CSV table of C-alpha atoms in Angstrom, one decimal:
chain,number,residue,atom,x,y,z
R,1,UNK,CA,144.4,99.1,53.9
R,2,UNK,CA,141.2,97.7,53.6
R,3,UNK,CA,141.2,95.3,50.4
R,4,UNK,CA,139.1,95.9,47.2
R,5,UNK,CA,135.6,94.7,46.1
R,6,UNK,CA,135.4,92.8,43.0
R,7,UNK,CA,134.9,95.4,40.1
R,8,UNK,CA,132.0,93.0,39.3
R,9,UNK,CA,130.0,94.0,42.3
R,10,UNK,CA,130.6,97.5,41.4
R,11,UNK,CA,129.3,97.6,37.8
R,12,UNK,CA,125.6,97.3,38.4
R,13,UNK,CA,126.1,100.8,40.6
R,14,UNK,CA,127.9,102.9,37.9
R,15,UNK,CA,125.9,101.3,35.2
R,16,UNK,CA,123.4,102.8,36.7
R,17,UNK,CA,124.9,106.0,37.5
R,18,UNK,CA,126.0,106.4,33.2
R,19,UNK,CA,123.1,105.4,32.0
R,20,UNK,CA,121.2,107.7,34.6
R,21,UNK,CA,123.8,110.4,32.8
R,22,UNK,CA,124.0,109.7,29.3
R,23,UNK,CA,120.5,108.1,28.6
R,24,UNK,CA,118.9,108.5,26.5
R,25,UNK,CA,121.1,110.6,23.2
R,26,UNK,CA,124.5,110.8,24.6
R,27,UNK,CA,126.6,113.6,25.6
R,28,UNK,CA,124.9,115.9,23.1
R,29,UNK,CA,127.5,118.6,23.7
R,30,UNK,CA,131.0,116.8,23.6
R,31,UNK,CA,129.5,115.4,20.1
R,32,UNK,CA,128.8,118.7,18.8
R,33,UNK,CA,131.9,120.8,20.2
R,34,UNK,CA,134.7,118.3,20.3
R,35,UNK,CA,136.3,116.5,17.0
R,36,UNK,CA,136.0,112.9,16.9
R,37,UNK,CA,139.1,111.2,17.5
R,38,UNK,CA,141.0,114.1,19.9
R,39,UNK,CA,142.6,112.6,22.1
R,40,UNK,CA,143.8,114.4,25.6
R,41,UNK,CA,145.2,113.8,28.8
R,42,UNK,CA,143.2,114.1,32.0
R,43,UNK,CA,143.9,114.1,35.6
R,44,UNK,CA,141.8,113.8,38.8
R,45,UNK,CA,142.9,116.4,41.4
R,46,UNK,CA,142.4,117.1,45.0
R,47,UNK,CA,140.9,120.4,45.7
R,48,UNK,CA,141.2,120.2,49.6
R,49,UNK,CA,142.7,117.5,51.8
R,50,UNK,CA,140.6,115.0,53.2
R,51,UNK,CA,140.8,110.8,53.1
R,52,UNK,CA,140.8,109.3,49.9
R,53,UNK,CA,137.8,106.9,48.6
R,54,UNK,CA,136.1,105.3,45.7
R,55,UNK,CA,139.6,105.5,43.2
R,56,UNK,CA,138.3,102.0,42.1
R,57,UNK,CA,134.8,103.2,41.4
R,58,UNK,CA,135.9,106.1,39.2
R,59,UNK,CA,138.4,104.1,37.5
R,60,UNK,CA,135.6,101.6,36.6
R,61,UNK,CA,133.5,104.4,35.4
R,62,UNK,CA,136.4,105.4,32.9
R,63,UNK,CA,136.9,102.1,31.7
R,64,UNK,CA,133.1,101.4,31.5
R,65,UNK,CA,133.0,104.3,29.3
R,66,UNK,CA,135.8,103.0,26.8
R,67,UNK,CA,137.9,100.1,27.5
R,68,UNK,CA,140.5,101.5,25.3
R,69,UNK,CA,141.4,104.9,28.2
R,70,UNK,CA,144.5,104.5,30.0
R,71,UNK,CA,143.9,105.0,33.5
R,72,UNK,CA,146.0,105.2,35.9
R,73,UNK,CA,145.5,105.3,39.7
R,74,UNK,CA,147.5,107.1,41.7
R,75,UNK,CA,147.0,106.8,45.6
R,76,UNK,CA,145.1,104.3,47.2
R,77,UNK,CA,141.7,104.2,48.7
R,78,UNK,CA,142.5,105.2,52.7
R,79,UNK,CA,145.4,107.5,52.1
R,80,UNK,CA,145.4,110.8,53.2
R,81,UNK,CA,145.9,113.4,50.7
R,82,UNK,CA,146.7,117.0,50.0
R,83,UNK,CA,145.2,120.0,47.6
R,84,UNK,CA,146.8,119.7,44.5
R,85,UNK,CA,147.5,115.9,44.9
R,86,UNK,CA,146.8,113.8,41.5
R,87,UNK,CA,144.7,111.3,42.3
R,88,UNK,CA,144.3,109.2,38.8
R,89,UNK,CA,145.4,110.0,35.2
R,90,UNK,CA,142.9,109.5,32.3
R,91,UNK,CA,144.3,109.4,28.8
R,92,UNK,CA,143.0,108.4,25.9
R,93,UNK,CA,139.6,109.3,23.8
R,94,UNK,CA,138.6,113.1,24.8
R,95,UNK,CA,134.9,112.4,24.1
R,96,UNK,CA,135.3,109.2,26.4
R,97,UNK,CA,137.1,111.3,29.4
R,98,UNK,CA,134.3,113.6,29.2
R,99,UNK,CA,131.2,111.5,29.3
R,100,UNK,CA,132.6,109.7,32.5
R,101,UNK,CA,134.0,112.4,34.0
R,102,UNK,CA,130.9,113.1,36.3
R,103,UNK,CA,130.0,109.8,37.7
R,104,UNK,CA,133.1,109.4,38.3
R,105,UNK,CA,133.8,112.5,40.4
R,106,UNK,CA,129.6,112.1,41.7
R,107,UNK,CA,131.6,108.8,43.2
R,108,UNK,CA,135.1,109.7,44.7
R,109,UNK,CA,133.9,112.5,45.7
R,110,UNK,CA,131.4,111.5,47.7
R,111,UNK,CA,132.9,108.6,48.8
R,112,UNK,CA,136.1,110.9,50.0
R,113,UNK,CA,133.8,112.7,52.2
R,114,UNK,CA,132.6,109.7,53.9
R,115,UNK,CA,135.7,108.3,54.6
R,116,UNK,CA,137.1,112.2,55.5
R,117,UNK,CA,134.7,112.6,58.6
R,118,UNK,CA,134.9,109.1,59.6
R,119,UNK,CA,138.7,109.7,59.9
R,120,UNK,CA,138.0,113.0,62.2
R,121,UNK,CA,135.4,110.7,64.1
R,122,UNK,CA,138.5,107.9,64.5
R,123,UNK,CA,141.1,110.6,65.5
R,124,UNK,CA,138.6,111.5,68.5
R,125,UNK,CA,139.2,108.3,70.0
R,126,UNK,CA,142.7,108.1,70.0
R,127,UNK,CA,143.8,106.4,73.6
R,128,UNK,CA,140.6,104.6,74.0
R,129,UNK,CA,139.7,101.1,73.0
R,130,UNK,CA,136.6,102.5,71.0
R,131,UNK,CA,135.3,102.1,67.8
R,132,UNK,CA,133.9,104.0,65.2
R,133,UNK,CA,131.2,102.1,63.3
R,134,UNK,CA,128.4,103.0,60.6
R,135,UNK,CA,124.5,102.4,60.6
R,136,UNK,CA,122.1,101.6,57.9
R,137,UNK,CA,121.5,105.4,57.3
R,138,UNK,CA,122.8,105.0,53.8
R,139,UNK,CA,122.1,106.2,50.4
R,140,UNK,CA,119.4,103.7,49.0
R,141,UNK,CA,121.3,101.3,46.2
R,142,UNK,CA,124.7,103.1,47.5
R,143,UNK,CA,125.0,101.1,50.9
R,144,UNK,CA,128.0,98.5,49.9
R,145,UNK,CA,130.3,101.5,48.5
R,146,UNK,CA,129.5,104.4,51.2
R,147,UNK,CA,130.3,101.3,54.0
R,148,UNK,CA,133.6,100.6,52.6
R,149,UNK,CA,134.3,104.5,52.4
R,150,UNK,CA,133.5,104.2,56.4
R,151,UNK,CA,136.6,101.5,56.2
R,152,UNK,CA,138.7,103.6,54.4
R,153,UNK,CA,138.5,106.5,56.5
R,154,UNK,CA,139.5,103.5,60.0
R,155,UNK,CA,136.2,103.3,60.9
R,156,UNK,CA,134.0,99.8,61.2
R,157,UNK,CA,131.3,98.4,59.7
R,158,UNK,CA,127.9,97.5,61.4
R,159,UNK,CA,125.6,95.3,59.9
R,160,UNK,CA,124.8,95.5,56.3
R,161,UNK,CA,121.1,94.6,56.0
R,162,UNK,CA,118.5,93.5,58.0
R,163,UNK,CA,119.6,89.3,57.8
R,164,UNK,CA,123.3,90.0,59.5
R,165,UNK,CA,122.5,90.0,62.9
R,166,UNK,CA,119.3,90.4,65.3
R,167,UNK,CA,119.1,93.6,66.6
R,168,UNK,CA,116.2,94.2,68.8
R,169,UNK,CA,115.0,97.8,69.1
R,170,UNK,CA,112.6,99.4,71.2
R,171,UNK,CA,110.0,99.0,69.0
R,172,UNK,CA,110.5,94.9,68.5
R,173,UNK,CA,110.6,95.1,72.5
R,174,UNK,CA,107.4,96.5,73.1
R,175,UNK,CA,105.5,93.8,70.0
R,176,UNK,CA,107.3,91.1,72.0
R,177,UNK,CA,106.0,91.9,75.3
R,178,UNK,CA,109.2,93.0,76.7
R,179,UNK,CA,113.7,92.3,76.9
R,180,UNK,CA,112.4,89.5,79.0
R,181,UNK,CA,110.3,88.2,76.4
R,182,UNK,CA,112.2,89.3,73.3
R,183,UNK,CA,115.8,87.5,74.8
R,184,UNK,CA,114.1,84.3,75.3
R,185,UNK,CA,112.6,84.5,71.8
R,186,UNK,CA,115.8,85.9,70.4
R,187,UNK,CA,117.7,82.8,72.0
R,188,UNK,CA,115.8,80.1,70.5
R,189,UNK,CA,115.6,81.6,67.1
R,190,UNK,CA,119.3,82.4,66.3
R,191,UNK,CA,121.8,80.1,64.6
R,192,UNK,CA,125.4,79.3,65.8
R,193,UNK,CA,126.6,82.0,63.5
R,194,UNK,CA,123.8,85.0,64.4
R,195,UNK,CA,124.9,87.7,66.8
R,196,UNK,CA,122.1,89.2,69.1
R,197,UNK,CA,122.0,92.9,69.9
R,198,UNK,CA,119.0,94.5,71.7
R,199,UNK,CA,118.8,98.5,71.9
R,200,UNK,CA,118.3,99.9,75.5
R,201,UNK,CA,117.8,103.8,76.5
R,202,UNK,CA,117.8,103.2,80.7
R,203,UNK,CA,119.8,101.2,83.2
R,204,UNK,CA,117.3,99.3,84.5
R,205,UNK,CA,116.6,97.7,81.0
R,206,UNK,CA,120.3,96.8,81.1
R,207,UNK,CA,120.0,95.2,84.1
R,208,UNK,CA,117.6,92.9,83.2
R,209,UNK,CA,119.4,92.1,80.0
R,210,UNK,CA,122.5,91.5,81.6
R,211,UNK,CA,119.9,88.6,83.6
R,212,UNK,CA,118.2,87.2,81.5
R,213,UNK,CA,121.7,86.9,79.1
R,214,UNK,CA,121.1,86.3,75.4
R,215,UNK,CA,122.7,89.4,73.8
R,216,UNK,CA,126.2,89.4,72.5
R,217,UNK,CA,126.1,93.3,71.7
R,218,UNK,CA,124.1,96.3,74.0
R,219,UNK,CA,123.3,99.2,72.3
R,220,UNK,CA,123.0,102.2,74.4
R,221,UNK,CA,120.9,104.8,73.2
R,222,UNK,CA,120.3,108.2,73.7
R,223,UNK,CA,122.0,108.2,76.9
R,224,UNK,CA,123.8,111.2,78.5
R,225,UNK,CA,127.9,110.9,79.3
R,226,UNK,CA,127.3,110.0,83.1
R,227,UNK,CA,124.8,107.6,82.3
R,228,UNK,CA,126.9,105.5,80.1
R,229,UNK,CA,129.7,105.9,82.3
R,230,UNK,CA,127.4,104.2,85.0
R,231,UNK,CA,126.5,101.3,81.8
R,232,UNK,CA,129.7,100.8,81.6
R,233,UNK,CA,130.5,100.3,84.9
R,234,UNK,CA,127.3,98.3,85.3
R,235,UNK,CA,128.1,95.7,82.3
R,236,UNK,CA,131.5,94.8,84.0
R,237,UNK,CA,133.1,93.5,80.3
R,238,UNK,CA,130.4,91.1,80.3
R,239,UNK,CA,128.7,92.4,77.2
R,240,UNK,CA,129.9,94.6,74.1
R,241,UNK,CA,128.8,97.9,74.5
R,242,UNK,CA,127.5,100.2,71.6
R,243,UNK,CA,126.5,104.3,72.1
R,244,UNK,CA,124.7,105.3,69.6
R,245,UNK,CA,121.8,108.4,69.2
R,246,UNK,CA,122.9,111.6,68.1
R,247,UNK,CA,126.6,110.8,67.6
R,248,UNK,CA,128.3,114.2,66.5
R,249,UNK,CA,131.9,115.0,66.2
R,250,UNK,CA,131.8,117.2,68.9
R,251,UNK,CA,130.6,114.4,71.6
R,252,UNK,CA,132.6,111.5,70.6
R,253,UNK,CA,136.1,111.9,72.3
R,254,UNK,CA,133.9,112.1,75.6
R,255,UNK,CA,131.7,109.3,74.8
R,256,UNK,CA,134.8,107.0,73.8
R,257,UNK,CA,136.2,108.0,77.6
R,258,UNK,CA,133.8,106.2,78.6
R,259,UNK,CA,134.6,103.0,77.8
R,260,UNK,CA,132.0,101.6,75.9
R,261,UNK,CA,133.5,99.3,72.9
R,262,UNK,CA,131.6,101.5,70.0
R,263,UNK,CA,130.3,104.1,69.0
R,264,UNK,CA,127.9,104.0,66.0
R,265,UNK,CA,126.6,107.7,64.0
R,266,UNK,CA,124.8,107.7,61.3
R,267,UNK,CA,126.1,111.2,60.5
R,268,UNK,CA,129.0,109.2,58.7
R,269,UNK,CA,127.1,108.4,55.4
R,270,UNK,CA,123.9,111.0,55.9
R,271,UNK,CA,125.6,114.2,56.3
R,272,UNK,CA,129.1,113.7,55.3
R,273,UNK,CA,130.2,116.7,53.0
R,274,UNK,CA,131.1,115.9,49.2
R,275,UNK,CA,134.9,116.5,49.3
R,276,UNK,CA,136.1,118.8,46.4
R,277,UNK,CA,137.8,116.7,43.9
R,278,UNK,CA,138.1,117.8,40.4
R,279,UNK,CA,139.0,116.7,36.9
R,280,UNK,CA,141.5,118.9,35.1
R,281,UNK,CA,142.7,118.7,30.9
């Protein structure tokens, strides 16, 4: 399992998100409708199954709400789980429960649904020696939270930002004068600790990369099943290989037969469905 984030790196976000919520009079309608001082028990259900992500988010969320909830969590992040499952038990305040409830099922539910396809994305690699990894095609201000949801459903993590690693893309290629150009520049720029990757979409581009040398990581793009059979067979081992373009479910066991060492989809954050998760009294 992969291992928690600090709740401190985790408050800013669902700060946000509750003051986003309850800015800037409160829950107007729990203070009108409920007593103060009920107290009730709550509990977070699964509506479908899926992949489990973001418990320690919506806990936070409770217990940014009112330190004095009890909240328990029930299953951990990267477990599979069931309709009808309890996920987490909130007791405590009733007015409290109800004024986090949202961010925090806006949160594990979303997060569930990342980590949901990326398990069906894993499961179609099964056999191979491919990976599943993530882009930069994230939520803005969401990026740290819907990558770890990519963990918890067995996929990888690409780069976070733009200072992780250079990856050269078509565009840099053609401002550079060329993969020529851009390797030699790439070369003399990085550090002992920076991993190059440079973006190609035909084999004679990887041919001259695999020259000039330079790049730990080739990222095939937008190439059909044949082609990066041929890539493949081309690099020899001598070079990681990454597919990416247009990764969908459907393509991926295919792709990962292959060969290549990843496969990166952006589908994994940008269109993963909101799993149904749902707070019960």
């Amino acid at each position: 399992m992969t291992a928690p984030l600090p709740d401190f790196l985790l408050e800013p976000l669902v700060r946000a998100a509750l003051t986003e919520d309850l800015s800037p009079m409160g829950d107007v309608t729990t203070r009108a409708v409920v007593p103060a001082g009920t107290r009730y028990a709550a509990r977070l259900n699964a509506r479908e199954a899926g992949v489990v992500s973001g418990m320690q988010i919506a806990a936070l969320a409770f217990r940014l709400v009112d330190p004095a909830l009890s909240v328990e969590t029930c299953v951990t992040d990267g477990s599979p789980i069931a309709p009808g499952d309890t996920l987490m038990r909130i007791e405590g305040d009733a007015a409290s429960i109800l004024m986090g409830e949202r961010v925090a099922l806006n949160f594990a539910g979303r997060l569930s649904g990342i980590a949901t396809l990326t398990s069906a994305f894993v499961a179609e690699t099964r056999g191979t020696r491919t990976r599943i990894t993530c882009t930069r095609k994230t939520t803005p201000g969401l990026r740290v939270v819907e990558k770890m949801a990519v963990a918890h459903g067995g996929g990888s993590n690409h780069r976070f930002g733009l200072s992780d690693a250079i990856l050269i893309k078509d565009n840099h290629v053609a401002a550079a004068g060329g993969i020529r150009a851009v390797l030699e520049a790439a070369k003399a720029a990085r550090s002992h600790m920076m991993r190059v990757e440079l973006e190609v979409d035909r084999l004679d581009q990887l041919e001259e990369a695999l020259e000039v040398g330079g790049a730990d990581v080739i990222l095939l793009d937008n190439m059909d099943t044949p082609t990066l059979r041929r890539a493949v067979a081309l690099a020899g081992g001598r070079v990681v290989l990454e597919a990416s373009g247009n990764m969908q479910l459907s393509r991926i066991s295919e792709v990962a037969a292959t060969g290549v060492d990843y496969i990166s989809s952006g589908a994994l954050t940008h269109s993963a469905r909101t799993l149904d998760l749902g707070l019960d009294f």
